[in-house]
Amino acid sequence: MRVTDLPTDLPGYEHIYSGKVRDLYAPVGDDGQVVDDQLLLVASNRLSAYDWMMSPEIPDKGAVLTRLSLWWFDQLADLVPNHVISTDVPDAVAGRAVLVRRLDMLKVEAIARAYLTGGGLEEYREKGSVSGVALPEGLVDGSKLPEPVFTPTTKAPVGEHDLPMSPDEVEAELGAEVAAEVSRLTRAILARGNEIAAERGILIADTKVEFGLSSEGTGGLVLADEVLTPDSSRFWPADLWEPGHPQPSYDKQFVRDWLTSPESGWDRKAGGPPPELPQHVVEQTRAKYVEAYERLTGETF
Ligand code: Q0Z
């Protein structure tokens, strides 16, 4: 399914929005009115690589990531409340959808980095710091940071790129108190994630989390969206970790390796769409998502 396809028609729900890999619906009440304090978050089986949507989809990807996110919410429950209401969802999306509290979402992408790569590495090479945090000399692609660093960005509209936000910009957007709490929680979530994952052969290089403010109750920060999944984080196989070069991706490596191999025949720089993934690549990729779920949770998918 491409993002241009029509979303699944779900009786009793109104489609609100589709992102690259997930879809958002609002429940409709018995009176025909939209329930304005809830949302249905649906994870698809879509996968993107090199900024293209792959075809065919990866069977069970949405269910694996949904179950992983729900498991992490439990592991993090002593740190922060979350938006989950129920996993009682329509049959058409069973296992890959969650009913959640609708929150006032913060207009900041809350990112923390435990290992240096990507945009953080570029900033370090230019300035010796990342998001205003001075770092030791001599760090390379994949180096472990002394402790997780908060590296927030803007939430750019679809198609545009998120931009780094300075601590002052985050404070101006959120206020000093909420800004400090978002930074502390984002770093604590990644630290907890890595404590758990490291014992199970996975490193979490960095992660993006989303917070909202609850409109009722205490009005405090609530962890929303998905958390510590391969789509929101960089998962690396711990046994292959070797600072000094780009690390293999836990989930997408088979796809990237095949797309860049002569076998695929794809010329990425020519700008055209990638070819259809062969069945063995789809199967290997599905197996990596399942393996990540089973290693982390200790449960069978
Ligand atoms: C999440 C997203 C998409 C899935 C809005 N609890 C919440 N309250 C209000 N808004 C959100 C949430 Cl999770 C919210 N997103 C991102 C987009 C599918 C999630 F198309 N957007």
Short mmCIF file of N, CA and C in Angstrom, two decimals, residues 7-98:
data_model
loop_
_atom_site.label_atom_id
_atom_site.label_comp_id
_atom_site.label_asym_id
_atom_site.label_seq_id
_atom_site.Cartn_x
_atom_site.Cartn_y
_atom_site.Cartn_z
N PRO A 7 -7.11 4.96 2.78
CA PRO A 7 -6.92 4.24 4.03
C PRO A 7 -8.03 3.20 4.22
N THR A 8 -7.74 2.20 5.06
CA THR A 8 -8.73 1.18 5.39
C THR A 8 -10.00 1.85 5.90
N ASP A 9 -11.13 1.44 5.37
CA ASP A 9 -12.40 1.95 5.87
C ASP A 9 -12.74 1.19 7.14
N LEU A 10 -12.81 1.90 8.25
CA LEU A 10 -13.11 1.27 9.54
C LEU A 10 -14.46 1.76 10.02
N PRO A 11 -15.48 0.89 9.98
CA PRO A 11 -16.80 1.29 10.47
C PRO A 11 -16.70 1.77 11.92
N GLY A 12 -17.31 2.89 12.23
CA GLY A 12 -17.25 3.42 13.59
C GLY A 12 -16.08 4.34 13.84
N TYR A 13 -15.26 4.55 12.81
CA TYR A 13 -14.10 5.44 12.95
C TYR A 13 -14.02 6.35 11.73
N GLU A 14 -13.52 7.55 11.97
CA GLU A 14 -13.33 8.51 10.89
C GLU A 14 -11.83 8.67 10.66
N HIS A 15 -11.41 8.50 9.42
CA HIS A 15 -9.98 8.66 9.12
C HIS A 15 -9.59 10.13 9.26
N ILE A 16 -8.49 10.40 9.98
CA ILE A 16 -8.04 11.77 10.18
C ILE A 16 -6.81 12.08 9.35
N TYR A 17 -5.85 11.15 9.35
CA TYR A 17 -4.54 11.48 8.81
C TYR A 17 -3.75 10.21 8.57
N SER A 18 -2.93 10.22 7.53
CA SER A 18 -1.99 9.11 7.31
C SER A 18 -0.58 9.63 7.21
N GLY A 19 0.29 9.06 8.02
CA GLY A 19 1.72 9.33 7.89
C GLY A 19 2.31 8.30 6.94
N LYS A 20 3.62 8.26 6.87
CA LYS A 20 4.28 7.32 5.96
C LYS A 20 3.92 5.87 6.31
N VAL A 21 3.95 5.55 7.61
CA VAL A 21 3.77 4.15 7.98
C VAL A 21 2.62 3.92 8.96
N ARG A 22 1.93 4.99 9.37
CA ARG A 22 0.82 4.81 10.31
C ARG A 22 -0.36 5.67 9.93
N ASP A 23 -1.52 5.28 10.45
CA ASP A 23 -2.76 5.98 10.16
C ASP A 23 -3.48 6.32 11.46
N LEU A 24 -4.16 7.44 11.42
CA LEU A 24 -4.82 7.98 12.61
C LEU A 24 -6.32 8.10 12.33
N TYR A 25 -7.12 7.60 13.27
CA TYR A 25 -8.59 7.67 13.15
C TYR A 25 -9.16 8.24 14.44
N ALA A 26 -10.37 8.78 14.36
CA ALA A 26 -11.11 9.19 15.56
C ALA A 26 -12.35 8.31 15.67
N PRO A 27 -12.63 7.81 16.88
CA PRO A 27 -13.86 7.03 17.05
C PRO A 27 -15.09 7.92 16.86
N VAL A 28 -16.15 7.31 16.35
CA VAL A 28 -17.44 8.01 16.23
C VAL A 28 -18.39 7.38 17.23
N GLY A 29 -19.02 8.21 18.06
CA GLY A 29 -19.91 7.72 19.12
C GLY A 29 -21.25 7.23 18.57
N ASP A 30 -22.07 6.65 19.46
CA ASP A 30 -23.39 6.14 19.08
C ASP A 30 -24.27 7.25 18.49
N ASP A 31 -23.99 8.48 18.90
CA ASP A 31 -24.77 9.63 18.42
C ASP A 31 -24.26 10.15 17.07
N GLY A 32 -23.27 9.44 16.50
CA GLY A 32 -22.73 9.88 15.21
C GLY A 32 -21.71 10.99 15.31
N GLN A 33 -21.45 11.45 16.53
CA GLN A 33 -20.47 12.53 16.73
C GLN A 33 -19.08 11.95 16.96
N VAL A 34 -18.08 12.64 16.46
CA VAL A 34 -16.69 12.23 16.71
C VAL A 34 -16.40 12.32 18.20
N VAL A 35 -15.79 11.28 18.75
CA VAL A 35 -15.35 11.29 20.15
C VAL A 35 -14.07 12.13 20.21
N ASP A 36 -14.15 13.29 20.86
CA ASP A 36 -13.05 14.24 20.66
C ASP A 36 -11.88 14.06 21.62
N ASP A 37 -11.97 13.09 22.54
CA ASP A 37 -10.85 12.92 23.47
C ASP A 37 -10.12 11.59 23.28
N GLN A 38 -10.38 10.93 22.13
CA GLN A 38 -9.70 9.65 21.85
C GLN A 38 -9.23 9.60 20.40
N LEU A 39 -8.25 8.75 20.15
CA LEU A 39 -7.76 8.49 18.79
C LEU A 39 -7.48 7.00 18.65
N LEU A 40 -7.58 6.50 17.42
CA LEU A 40 -7.14 5.14 17.11
C LEU A 40 -5.87 5.25 16.27
N LEU A 41 -4.78 4.70 16.80
CA LEU A 41 -3.47 4.75 16.14
C LEU A 41 -3.26 3.40 15.47
N VAL A 42 -3.12 3.39 14.15
CA VAL A 42 -2.99 2.13 13.41
C VAL A 42 -1.61 2.05 12.77
N ALA A 43 -0.89 0.99 13.09
CA ALA A 43 0.43 0.76 12.50
C ALA A 43 0.26 -0.11 11.26
N SER A 44 0.74 0.35 10.13
CA SER A 44 0.65 -0.42 8.88
C SER A 44 1.84 -1.37 8.78
N ASN A 45 1.87 -2.13 7.69
CA ASN A 45 3.02 -2.99 7.41
C ASN A 45 3.98 -2.33 6.42
N ARG A 46 3.78 -1.02 6.21
CA ARG A 46 4.63 -0.30 5.25
C ARG A 46 6.03 -0.11 5.82
N LEU A 47 7.02 -0.09 4.91
CA LEU A 47 8.40 0.13 5.31
C LEU A 47 9.02 1.12 4.34
N SER A 48 9.79 2.08 4.89
CA SER A 48 10.50 3.01 4.01
C SER A 48 12.00 2.75 4.14
N ALA A 49 12.70 2.97 3.04
CA ALA A 49 14.16 2.89 3.04
C ALA A 49 14.66 3.89 2.01
N TYR A 50 15.73 4.57 2.34
CA TYR A 50 16.27 5.62 1.46
C TYR A 50 15.17 6.59 1.04
N ASP A 51 14.22 6.87 1.97
CA ASP A 51 13.14 7.83 1.71
C ASP A 51 12.13 7.38 0.66
N TRP A 52 12.12 6.08 0.35
CA TRP A 52 11.11 5.52 -0.55
C TRP A 52 10.28 4.51 0.22
N MET A 53 8.98 4.41 -0.15
CA MET A 53 8.16 3.34 0.41
C MET A 53 8.42 2.07 -0.38
N MET A 54 8.67 0.99 0.34
CA MET A 54 8.96 -0.29 -0.30
C MET A 54 7.66 -1.01 -0.66
N SER A 55 7.76 -1.83 -1.66
CA SER A 55 6.67 -2.73 -2.03
C SER A 55 7.30 -4.09 -2.32
N PRO A 56 6.72 -5.20 -1.89
CA PRO A 56 5.50 -5.28 -1.09
C PRO A 56 5.75 -4.88 0.38
N GLU A 57 4.67 -4.88 1.16
CA GLU A 57 4.76 -4.60 2.59
C GLU A 57 5.45 -5.75 3.33
N ILE A 58 5.75 -5.51 4.61
CA ILE A 58 6.39 -6.53 5.47
C ILE A 58 5.30 -7.14 6.36
N PRO A 59 4.96 -8.41 6.12
CA PRO A 59 3.87 -9.00 6.91
C PRO A 59 4.17 -8.91 8.41
N ASP A 60 3.16 -8.54 9.17
CA ASP A 60 3.21 -8.49 10.65
C ASP A 60 4.02 -7.32 11.22
N LYS A 61 4.61 -6.48 10.38
CA LYS A 61 5.42 -5.38 10.92
C LYS A 61 4.60 -4.50 11.85
N GLY A 62 3.39 -4.14 11.43
CA GLY A 62 2.57 -3.26 12.27
C GLY A 62 2.23 -3.88 13.61
N ALA A 63 1.95 -5.18 13.61
CA ALA A 63 1.60 -5.87 14.86
C ALA A 63 2.83 -6.00 15.76
N VAL A 64 3.97 -6.32 15.18
CA VAL A 64 5.20 -6.45 15.99
C VAL A 64 5.52 -5.11 16.67
N LEU A 65 5.47 -4.03 15.89
CA LEU A 65 5.83 -2.73 16.45
C LEU A 65 4.80 -2.25 17.48
N THR A 66 3.54 -2.57 17.23
CA THR A 66 2.50 -2.20 18.20
C THR A 66 2.71 -2.93 19.52
N ARG A 67 2.98 -4.23 19.44
CA ARG A 67 3.19 -5.00 20.67
C ARG A 67 4.46 -4.57 21.39
N LEU A 68 5.49 -4.24 20.62
CA LEU A 68 6.74 -3.78 21.23
C LEU A 68 6.53 -2.46 21.96
N SER A 69 5.83 -1.55 21.32
CA SER A 69 5.55 -0.25 21.93
C SER A 69 4.75 -0.42 23.23
N LEU A 70 3.74 -1.28 23.18
CA LEU A 70 2.93 -1.53 24.38
C LEU A 70 3.79 -2.11 25.50
N TRP A 71 4.70 -2.99 25.16
CA TRP A 71 5.60 -3.59 26.15
C TRP A 71 6.51 -2.51 26.76
N TRP A 72 7.05 -1.65 25.91
CA TRP A 72 7.90 -0.57 26.43
C TRP A 72 7.11 0.38 27.34
N PHE A 73 5.87 0.70 26.96
CA PHE A 73 5.08 1.58 27.83
C PHE A 73 5.03 1.01 29.25
N ASP A 74 4.88 -0.30 29.36
CA ASP A 74 4.88 -0.94 30.68
C ASP A 74 6.23 -0.81 31.37
N GLN A 75 7.31 -1.01 30.61
CA GLN A 75 8.66 -0.93 31.20
C GLN A 75 8.97 0.49 31.68
N LEU A 76 8.28 1.47 31.11
CA LEU A 76 8.57 2.88 31.40
C LEU A 76 7.54 3.52 32.33
N ALA A 77 6.57 2.71 32.76
CA ALA A 77 5.41 3.27 33.47
C ALA A 77 5.79 3.98 34.76
N ASP A 78 6.90 3.58 35.40
CA ASP A 78 7.32 4.27 36.61
C ASP A 78 8.00 5.61 36.31
N LEU A 79 8.38 5.83 35.05
CA LEU A 79 9.01 7.10 34.67
C LEU A 79 7.99 8.13 34.20
N VAL A 80 6.99 7.66 33.47
CA VAL A 80 6.07 8.60 32.81
C VAL A 80 4.75 7.91 32.48
N PRO A 81 3.61 8.58 32.66
CA PRO A 81 2.33 8.00 32.22
C PRO A 81 2.25 7.99 30.69
N ASN A 82 1.44 7.12 30.12
CA ASN A 82 1.31 7.05 28.67
C ASN A 82 -0.15 7.16 28.23
N HIS A 83 -0.34 7.26 26.92
CA HIS A 83 -1.65 7.60 26.36
C HIS A 83 -2.56 6.41 26.12
N VAL A 84 -2.11 5.19 26.41
CA VAL A 84 -2.87 3.99 26.02
C VAL A 84 -4.16 3.86 26.84
N ILE A 85 -5.26 3.65 26.13
CA ILE A 85 -6.54 3.36 26.79
C ILE A 85 -6.86 1.88 26.67
N SER A 86 -6.75 1.33 25.45
CA SER A 86 -7.24 -0.04 25.22
C SER A 86 -6.68 -0.61 23.92
N THR A 87 -6.59 -1.95 23.88
CA THR A 87 -6.20 -2.61 22.63
C THR A 87 -7.40 -3.34 22.02
N ASP A 88 -8.58 -2.98 22.50
CA ASP A 88 -9.83 -3.52 21.93
C ASP A 88 -10.17 -2.68 20.70
N VAL A 89 -9.84 -3.21 19.53
CA VAL A 89 -9.92 -2.43 18.29
C VAL A 89 -10.65 -3.26 17.22
N PRO A 90 -11.06 -2.63 16.11
CA PRO A 90 -11.77 -3.39 15.06
C PRO A 90 -10.95 -4.56 14.53
N ASP A 91 -11.63 -5.64 14.14
CA ASP A 91 -10.95 -6.83 13.61
C ASP A 91 -10.00 -6.53 12.47
N ALA A 92 -10.38 -5.58 11.63
CA ALA A 92 -9.58 -5.27 10.44
C ALA A 92 -8.17 -4.81 10.80
N VAL A 93 -8.01 -4.28 12.03
CA VAL A 93 -6.68 -3.78 12.46
C VAL A 93 -6.25 -4.45 13.76
N ALA A 94 -6.85 -5.61 14.04
CA ALA A 94 -6.55 -6.31 15.31
C ALA A 94 -5.05 -6.54 15.45
N GLY A 95 -4.53 -6.23 16.63
CA GLY A 95 -3.11 -6.46 16.91
C GLY A 95 -2.19 -5.35 16.48
N ARG A 96 -2.68 -4.48 15.60
CA ARG A 96 -1.78 -3.41 15.14
C ARG A 96 -2.38 -2.01 15.36
N ALA A 97 -3.33 -1.93 16.27
CA ALA A 97 -3.93 -0.63 16.57
C ALA A 97 -4.14 -0.49 18.08
N VAL A 98 -4.13 0.75 18.52
CA VAL A 98 -4.31 1.06 19.94
C VAL A 98 -5.24 2.26 20.06
#
